[in-house]
Amino acid sequence: MGKRKKATKPAPKAKAPKLDTCFDCILCEHEQCVDAVLLRSQKVGSVECRVCHVRHEMTITALDEPIDVYSNWVDEMVKVNGGEE
Ligand SMILES: [Zn+2]
């Protein structure tokens, strides 16, 4: 019988301010399933939903953060879904 090893939950004492890289998906409406990745060397930011696998890429600048890529995607989705006349 194996003993329980460490609990898998992360230690709560990380003190570096970590930016959010997980967001809610506006397509499948799951929460915290959209991962934002910034490839700063390639100046590309992408978001991808782990549930419905929707994906979006944009060109980023040095000032962009994961939330910016996510916001850009949300803007695009809103345009596609409701902005056309
Ligand atoms: Zn999704």
Coordinates of N, CA, C and O and ligand atoms in Angstrom, one line a residue:
M1 N 0.8 -1.2 0.0 CA 0.0 0.0 0.0 C 0.9 1.3 0.0 O 1.7 1.4 0.9
G2 N 0.7 2.1 -0.9 CA 1.5 3.3 -1.0 C 1.0 4.3 0.0 O -0.2 4.5 0.2
K3 N 1.9 4.9 0.6 CA 1.5 6.1 1.5 C 1.2 7.3 0.6 O 1.8 7.4 -0.5
R4 N 0.4 8.1 1.1 CA 0.2 9.3 0.3 C 1.5 10.2 0.3 O 2.1 10.4 1.3
K5 N 1.9 10.6 -0.9 CA 3.0 11.5 -0.9 C 2.5 12.9 -0.7 O 1.4 13.1 -0.2
K6 N 3.3 13.8 -1.2 CA 2.8 15.2 -1.0 C 1.5 15.5 -1.7 O 1.2 15.0 -2.7
A7 N 0.8 16.4 -1.1 CA -0.4 16.8 -1.7 C 0.0 17.5 -3.0 O 1.0 18.1 -3.1
T8 N -0.9 17.5 -4.0 CA -0.5 18.0 -5.3 C -0.8 19.5 -5.3 O -0.4 20.2 -6.3
K9 N -1.5 20.1 -4.4 CA -1.8 21.5 -4.5 C -0.5 22.3 -4.3 O 0.3 22.0 -3.5
P10 N -0.4 23.4 -5.1 CA 0.9 24.2 -5.0 C 1.0 24.9 -3.7 O 0.0 25.2 -3.1
A11 N 2.2 25.1 -3.3 CA 2.4 25.9 -2.1 C 1.9 27.3 -2.2 O 2.1 27.9 -3.3
P12 N 1.2 27.8 -1.3 CA 0.6 29.1 -1.4 C 1.5 30.3 -1.2 O 1.1 31.4 -1.0
K13 N 2.8 30.0 -1.0 CA 3.6 31.1 -0.6 C 4.5 31.7 -1.7 O 5.4 32.4 -1.4
A14 N 4.2 31.4 -3.0 CA 4.9 32.1 -4.0 C 4.7 33.6 -3.9 O 3.6 34.1 -3.9
K15 N 5.8 34.3 -3.8 CA 5.6 35.7 -3.6 C 5.9 36.5 -4.9 O 5.6 37.7 -4.9
A16 N 6.5 36.0 -5.9 CA 6.6 36.7 -7.1 C 5.2 37.0 -7.7 O 4.4 36.1 -7.8
P17 N 5.0 38.2 -8.0 CA 3.7 38.5 -8.6 C 3.5 37.9 -10.0 O 4.2 38.2 -10.9
K18 N 2.7 36.9 -10.0 CA 2.5 36.1 -11.2 C 1.4 36.7 -12.0 O 0.3 36.8 -11.5
L19 N 1.6 36.9 -13.3 CA 0.5 37.4 -14.1 C -0.4 36.3 -14.4 O 0.0 35.1 -14.6
D20 N -1.7 36.6 -14.6 CA -2.6 35.6 -15.0 C -2.4 35.2 -16.4 O -2.2 36.0 -17.3
T21 N -2.3 33.9 -16.6 CA -2.2 33.4 -18.0 C -3.4 32.4 -18.3 O -3.4 31.9 -19.4
C22 N -4.3 32.3 -17.4 CA -5.5 31.4 -17.6 C -6.7 32.3 -17.5 O -6.9 33.1 -16.6
F23 N -7.6 32.1 -18.6 CA -8.7 32.9 -18.6 C -10.0 32.1 -18.9 O -9.9 30.9 -19.2
D24 N -11.1 32.7 -18.9 CA -12.3 32.0 -19.2 C -12.6 32.0 -20.7 O -12.3 33.0 -21.4
C25 N -13.1 30.9 -21.2 CA -13.4 30.8 -22.6 C -14.7 31.4 -22.9 O -15.7 31.0 -22.3
I26 N -14.8 32.3 -23.9 CA -16.1 32.9 -24.2 C -16.8 32.0 -25.2 O -18.0 32.4 -25.5
L27 N -16.2 31.0 -25.7 CA -16.9 30.2 -26.7 C -17.6 29.0 -25.9 O -18.8 28.8 -26.1
C28 N -16.8 28.2 -25.2 CA -17.4 27.0 -24.6 C -17.8 27.4 -23.1 O -18.5 26.6 -22.5
E29 N -17.5 28.6 -22.7 CA -17.9 29.1 -21.4 C -17.4 28.3 -20.2 O -17.9 28.4 -19.1
H30 N -16.3 27.6 -20.4 CA -15.6 27.0 -19.3 C -14.7 28.1 -18.6 O -14.3 29.0 -19.3
E31 N -14.4 27.9 -17.4 CA -13.6 28.9 -16.7 C -12.2 28.5 -16.6 O -11.9 27.3 -16.5
Q32 N -11.3 29.4 -16.7 CA -9.8 29.2 -16.5 C -9.3 28.1 -17.4 O -8.5 27.3 -17.0
C33 N -9.7 28.0 -18.6 CA -9.3 27.0 -19.5 C -8.5 27.5 -20.7 O -8.1 26.8 -21.6
V34 N -8.4 28.8 -20.8 CA -7.7 29.4 -21.9 C -6.3 29.8 -21.5 O -6.2 30.6 -20.6
D35 N -5.4 29.2 -22.1 CA -4.0 29.5 -21.7 C -3.4 30.5 -22.7 O -3.6 30.4 -23.9
A36 N -2.8 31.5 -22.2 CA -2.2 32.5 -23.0 C -0.7 32.3 -23.0 O -0.1 32.1 -21.9
V37 N 0.0 32.3 -24.1 CA 1.4 32.1 -24.2 C 2.0 33.2 -25.0 O 1.5 33.5 -26.1
L38 N 3.0 33.8 -24.5 CA 3.7 34.8 -25.3 C 5.1 34.3 -25.7 O 5.9 33.9 -24.9
L39 N 5.3 34.3 -27.0 CA 6.6 33.9 -27.6 C 7.3 35.2 -27.9 O 7.2 35.7 -29.0
R40 N 7.9 35.8 -26.9 CA 8.4 37.2 -27.1 C 9.5 37.2 -28.1 O 9.7 38.2 -28.8
S41 N 10.3 36.2 -28.2 CA 11.4 36.2 -29.2 C 10.8 36.2 -30.6 O 11.4 36.7 -31.5
Q42 N 9.6 35.7 -30.8 CA 9.0 35.7 -32.1 C 7.9 36.8 -32.2 O 7.3 36.9 -33.3
K43 N 7.7 37.5 -31.2 CA 6.7 38.5 -31.1 C 5.3 38.0 -31.5 O 4.5 38.6 -32.2
V44 N 5.0 36.8 -31.0 CA 3.7 36.2 -31.2 C 3.1 35.9 -29.9 O 3.8 35.3 -29.0
G45 N 1.9 36.2 -29.8 CA 1.1 35.8 -28.6 C 0.0 34.9 -29.0 O -0.6 35.2 -30.1
S46 N -0.3 33.9 -28.2 CA -1.4 33.0 -28.6 C -2.2 32.6 -27.4 O -1.7 32.6 -26.3
V47 N -3.5 32.4 -27.7 CA -4.4 31.9 -26.6 C -5.0 30.6 -27.2 O -5.3 30.5 -28.4
E48 N -5.2 29.6 -26.3 CA -5.8 28.4 -26.8 C -6.6 27.8 -25.6 O -6.1 27.7 -24.5
C49 N -7.8 27.4 -26.0 CA -8.7 26.8 -25.0 C -8.4 25.3 -24.9 O -8.4 24.6 -25.9
R50 N -8.3 24.9 -23.6 CA -8.0 23.5 -23.4 C -9.2 22.6 -23.6 O -9.1 21.4 -23.7
V51 N -10.4 23.2 -23.6 CA -11.6 22.5 -23.8 C -12.1 22.4 -25.2 O -12.3 21.3 -25.7
C52 N -12.3 23.6 -25.8 CA -12.8 23.5 -27.2 C -11.7 23.8 -28.2 O -12.0 23.8 -29.4
H53 N -10.5 24.0 -27.8 CA -9.3 24.1 -28.7 C -9.4 25.3 -29.7 O -8.7 25.3 -30.7
V54 N -10.2 26.2 -29.4 CA -10.2 27.4 -30.2 C -8.8 28.1 -30.0 O -8.2 28.0 -28.9
R55 N -8.3 28.7 -31.0 CA -7.0 29.3 -30.9 C -6.9 30.6 -31.6 O -7.6 30.8 -32.6
H56 N -6.1 31.5 -31.1 CA -6.0 32.8 -31.7 C -4.6 33.3 -31.5 O -4.0 33.1 -30.4
E57 N -4.1 33.9 -32.5 CA -2.7 34.4 -32.4 C -2.7 35.9 -32.8 O -3.5 36.4 -33.6
M58 N -1.8 36.6 -32.2 CA -1.6 38.0 -32.6 C -0.1 38.4 -32.5 O 0.6 37.7 -31.8
T59 N 0.2 39.5 -33.1 CA 1.5 40.0 -33.0 C 1.6 40.8 -31.7 O 0.7 41.6 -31.5
I60 N 2.6 40.6 -30.9 CA 2.7 41.3 -29.7 C 3.9 42.3 -29.7 O 4.8 42.1 -30.5
T61 N 3.8 43.2 -28.8 CA 5.0 44.1 -28.6 C 5.6 43.7 -27.2 O 5.0 42.9 -26.5
A62 N 6.6 44.4 -26.9 CA 7.3 44.1 -25.6 C 6.4 44.4 -24.4 O 6.6 44.0 -23.3
L63 N 5.4 45.3 -24.7 CA 4.6 45.7 -23.6 C 3.3 44.8 -23.4 O 2.6 45.0 -22.4
D64 N 3.1 44.0 -24.3 CA 1.9 43.1 -24.2 C 2.1 42.0 -23.2 O 3.1 41.5 -23.0
E65 N 1.0 41.7 -22.5 CA 0.9 40.7 -21.5 C -0.1 39.7 -21.9 O -0.9 39.9 -22.9
P66 N -0.2 38.5 -21.3 CA -1.2 37.5 -21.6 C -2.6 38.1 -21.7 O -3.3 37.7 -22.6
I67 N -2.9 38.9 -20.8 CA -4.3 39.5 -20.7 C -4.5 40.3 -22.0 O -5.7 40.3 -22.5
D68 N -3.5 40.9 -22.6 CA -3.7 41.6 -23.8 C -4.1 40.7 -25.0 O -4.9 41.1 -25.9
V69 N -3.4 39.6 -25.0 CA -3.7 38.6 -26.1 C -5.1 38.1 -25.9 O -5.9 38.0 -26.9
Y70 N -5.5 37.8 -24.7 CA -6.8 37.3 -24.4 C -7.8 38.4 -24.8 O -8.8 38.1 -25.5
S71 N -7.6 39.6 -24.4 CA -8.5 40.7 -24.7 C -8.7 40.9 -26.3 O -9.8 41.1 -26.8
N72 N -7.5 40.7 -27.0 CA -7.6 40.9 -28.4 C -8.5 39.8 -29.0 O -9.3 40.0 -29.9
W73 N -8.3 38.6 -28.5 CA -9.2 37.5 -29.0 C -10.6 37.7 -28.7 O -11.5 37.6 -29.5
V74 N -10.9 38.2 -27.5 CA -12.3 38.5 -27.1 C -12.9 39.6 -28.0 O -14.0 39.4 -28.5
D75 N -12.1 40.6 -28.3 CA -12.5 41.6 -29.2 C -12.9 41.0 -30.6 O -13.9 41.4 -31.2
E76 N -12.0 40.2 -31.1 CA -12.2 39.5 -32.4 C -13.5 38.7 -32.4 O -14.3 38.8 -33.3
M77 N -13.7 38.0 -31.3 CA -14.9 37.1 -31.3 C -16.1 38.0 -31.2 O -17.1 37.6 -31.9
V78 N -16.1 39.1 -30.5 CA -17.2 39.9 -30.4 C -17.5 40.5 -31.8 O -18.7 40.6 -32.2
K79 N -16.5 40.9 -32.5 CA -16.7 41.4 -33.9 C -17.3 40.4 -34.8 O -18.2 40.7 -35.5
V80 N -16.8 39.2 -34.7 CA -17.2 38.1 -35.6 C -18.7 37.8 -35.3 O -19.5 37.6 -36.2
N81 N -19.0 37.7 -34.0 CA -20.3 37.2 -33.6 C -21.4 38.3 -33.6 O -22.6 37.9 -33.6
G82 N -21.0 39.5 -33.5 CA -22.1 40.5 -33.4 C -21.9 41.8 -34.1 O -22.8 42.6 -34.2
G83 N -20.7 42.0 -34.5 CA -20.4 43.3 -35.1 C -20.8 43.6 -36.5 O -21.0 44.7 -36.9
E84 N -20.9 42.5 -37.3 CA -21.3 42.7 -38.7 C -22.7 43.2 -38.8 O -23.6 42.8 -38.1
E85 N -22.8 44.0 -39.9 CA -24.2 44.5 -40.1 C -24.8 43.8 -41.3 O -24.1 43.5 -42.2
Ligands
ZN1 ZN -13.4 26.9 -25.0

